[in-house]
mmCIF file of C-alpha atoms in Angstrom:
data_model
loop_
_atom_site.group_PDB
_atom_site.id
_atom_site.type_symbol
_atom_site.label_atom_id
_atom_site.label_comp_id
_atom_site.label_asym_id
_atom_site.label_seq_id
_atom_site.Cartn_x
_atom_site.Cartn_y
_atom_site.Cartn_z
ATOM 1 C CA MET A 844 -2.436 10.485 -5.787
ATOM 2 C CA VAL A 845 0.127 10.398 -3.001
ATOM 3 C CA GLN A 846 1.320 13.985 -2.924
ATOM 4 C CA SER A 847 3.816 13.669 -0.086
ATOM 5 C CA TYR A 848 5.066 11.362 2.629
ATOM 6 C CA GLY A 849 7.398 11.619 5.619
ATOM 7 C CA ASP A 850 7.313 12.901 9.184
ATOM 8 C CA GLY A 851 5.066 9.953 10.030
ATOM 9 C CA ARG A 852 2.244 11.002 7.702
ATOM 10 C CA PHE A 853 0.955 11.063 4.138
ATOM 11 C CA ARG A 854 -0.843 13.635 2.007
ATOM 12 C CA VAL A 855 -3.168 11.842 -0.401
ATOM 13 C CA SER A 856 -5.394 13.814 -2.770
ATOM 14 C CA GLY A 857 -5.164 16.880 -0.535
ATOM 15 C CA THR A 858 -5.918 15.153 2.787
ATOM 16 C CA VAL A 859 -3.276 14.537 5.461
ATOM 17 C CA TYR A 860 -3.294 11.141 7.177
ATOM 18 C CA PRO A 861 -1.149 10.563 10.268
ATOM 19 C CA GLY A 862 0.525 7.161 10.352
ATOM 20 C CA SER A 863 0.308 4.357 7.827
ATOM 21 C CA VAL A 864 -2.384 4.249 5.130
ATOM 22 C CA ILE A 865 -4.127 2.038 2.629
ATOM 23 C CA VAL A 866 -4.748 3.810 -0.673
ATOM 24 C CA LEU A 867 -7.547 2.357 -2.781
ATOM 25 C CA PRO A 868 -8.923 3.665 -6.083
ATOM 26 C CA GLU A 869 -12.047 5.008 -4.379
ATOM 27 C CA ARG A 870 -10.692 6.039 -0.957
ATOM 28 C CA THR A 871 -7.761 6.266 1.437
ATOM 29 C CA GLU A 872 -7.942 5.073 5.027
ATOM 30 C CA SER A 873 -5.703 4.891 8.052
ATOM 31 C CA TRP A 874 -3.959 1.561 8.525
ATOM 32 C CA ASN A 875 -2.982 0.254 11.957
ATOM 33 C CA VAL A 876 0.231 -1.403 10.710
ATOM 34 C CA ASP A 877 3.133 0.748 11.859
ATOM 35 C CA ASP A 878 5.832 -1.893 11.464
ATOM 36 C CA ILE A 879 6.213 -4.420 8.672
ATOM 37 C CA SER A 880 6.415 -7.262 11.199
ATOM 38 C CA LYS A 881 2.704 -6.610 11.936
ATOM 39 C CA LEU A 882 1.609 -7.076 8.324
ATOM 40 C CA THR A 883 -0.663 -10.073 7.766
ATOM 41 C CA LEU A 884 -3.160 -11.051 5.113
ATOM 42 C CA ASP A 885 -5.899 -10.079 7.596
ATOM 43 C CA SER A 886 -4.414 -6.575 7.931
ATOM 44 C CA LEU A 887 -4.912 -6.204 4.158
ATOM 45 C CA ALA A 888 -8.666 -6.922 4.406
ATOM 46 C CA PRO A 889 -9.665 -3.459 3.063
ATOM 47 C CA ILE A 890 -7.835 -4.307 -0.158
ATOM 48 C CA LEU A 891 -9.258 -7.808 -0.425
ATOM 49 C CA GLU A 892 -12.788 -6.456 0.203
ATOM 50 C CA ALA A 893 -12.532 -3.360 -2.028
ATOM 51 C CA ASP A 894 -15.518 -2.531 -4.230
ATOM 52 C CA GLN A 895 -13.243 -2.312 -7.257
ATOM 53 C CA ALA A 896 -11.046 -5.310 -8.101
ATOM 54 C CA ILE A 897 -7.382 -4.595 -7.425
ATOM 55 C CA ASP A 898 -4.873 -5.917 -9.965
ATOM 56 C CA VAL A 899 -1.670 -4.739 -8.288
ATOM 57 C CA LEU A 900 -0.879 -4.006 -4.642
ATOM 58 C CA PHE A 901 2.162 -1.927 -3.774
ATOM 59 C CA VAL A 902 3.397 -2.455 -0.255
ATOM 60 C CA GLY A 903 5.678 0.256 1.046
ATOM 61 C CA CYS A 904 7.608 -1.569 3.774
ATOM 62 C CA GLY A 905 9.077 1.535 5.426
ATOM 63 C CA ALA A 906 12.129 3.711 4.978
ATOM 64 C CA LYS A 907 14.387 0.814 3.999
ATOM 65 C CA PHE A 908 13.697 -2.302 1.984
ATOM 66 C CA VAL A 909 13.172 -5.473 4.010
ATOM 67 C CA ASP A 910 12.104 -8.908 2.810
ATOM 68 C CA GLU A 911 8.403 -9.597 2.431
ATOM 69 C CA PRO A 912 6.666 -12.023 4.813
ATOM 70 C CA ALA A 913 6.776 -15.636 3.661
ATOM 71 C CA GLY A 914 3.622 -16.705 1.883
ATOM 72 C CA LEU A 915 2.149 -13.242 1.371
ATOM 73 C CA ARG A 916 2.778 -13.159 -2.377
ATOM 74 C CA VAL A 917 1.113 -16.551 -2.868
ATOM 75 C CA ALA A 918 -1.862 -15.641 -0.648
ATOM 76 C CA LEU A 919 -2.505 -12.424 -2.599
ATOM 77 C CA LYS A 920 -2.104 -14.247 -5.916
ATOM 78 C CA GLU A 921 -4.945 -16.549 -4.818
ATOM 79 C CA HIS A 922 -7.094 -13.386 -4.666
ATOM 80 C CA GLY A 923 -5.951 -12.335 -8.143
ATOM 81 C CA ILE A 924 -3.669 -9.594 -6.816
ATOM 82 C CA ILE A 925 -0.048 -9.116 -7.883
ATOM 83 C CA LEU A 926 2.227 -8.009 -5.025
ATOM 84 C CA GLU A 927 4.883 -5.380 -5.659
ATOM 85 C CA TRP A 928 7.089 -5.042 -2.567
ATOM 86 C CA MET A 929 9.340 -2.000 -2.139
ATOM 87 C CA ASP A 930 10.282 0.770 0.267
ATOM 88 C CA THR A 931 7.568 3.341 0.993
ATOM 89 C CA GLY A 932 8.986 6.105 -1.200
ATOM 90 C CA ALA A 933 9.224 3.859 -4.244
ATOM 91 C CA ALA A 934 5.723 2.489 -3.590
ATOM 92 C CA CYS A 935 4.260 6.024 -3.501
ATOM 93 C CA ARG A 936 5.942 7.042 -6.741
ATOM 94 C CA THR A 937 5.066 3.832 -8.572
ATOM 95 C CA LEU A 938 1.434 3.903 -7.421
ATOM 96 C CA ASN A 939 1.077 7.442 -8.773
ATOM 97 C CA VAL A 940 2.355 6.376 -12.196
ATOM 98 C CA LEU A 941 -0.114 3.498 -12.411
ATOM 99 C CA VAL A 942 -3.015 5.632 -11.164
ATOM 100 C CA MET A 943 -2.237 8.245 -13.833
ATOM 101 C CA ASP A 944 -2.232 5.402 -16.363
ATOM 102 C CA GLY A 945 -5.721 4.344 -15.253
ATOM 103 C CA ARG A 946 -4.670 1.008 -13.735
ATOM 104 C CA SER A 947 -6.542 -0.650 -10.885
ATOM 105 C CA ALA A 948 -3.865 -0.427 -8.219
ATOM 106 C CA ALA A 949 -3.772 0.011 -4.456
ATOM 107 C CA ALA A 950 -1.082 0.573 -1.858
ATOM 108 C CA ALA A 951 -0.474 -0.343 1.756
ATOM 109 C CA LEU A 952 2.077 2.174 2.987
ATOM 110 C CA ILE A 953 4.039 2.113 6.229
ATOM 111 C CA ALA A 954 4.674 5.664 7.459
ATOM 112 C CA VAL A 955 8.299 6.808 7.509
ATOM 113 C CA PRO A 956 9.922 9.374 9.799
#
């Protein structure tokens, strides 16, 4: 569960992570993408290689909504993953709802100030 976000960090299940994060069903890890322009399919490798299959990926693109990179949705679909693209706050809230519902979801979240 994402308990809080802002000030360039996240609190996930009681642990504080500075910067951006990838939240998987079994773990959370720091993510070196600090700007949405740096997001690539390769930067999402922890999600593609997760032990548990991921059905839905929420990408929190930062404080304000910006368009998703061309081709990302199709590339993830080829891995069986549905992309949900939104600002970071909405991605945190929506991920929590799906996690509480027992869904296999993950998030790649850009830290916001």
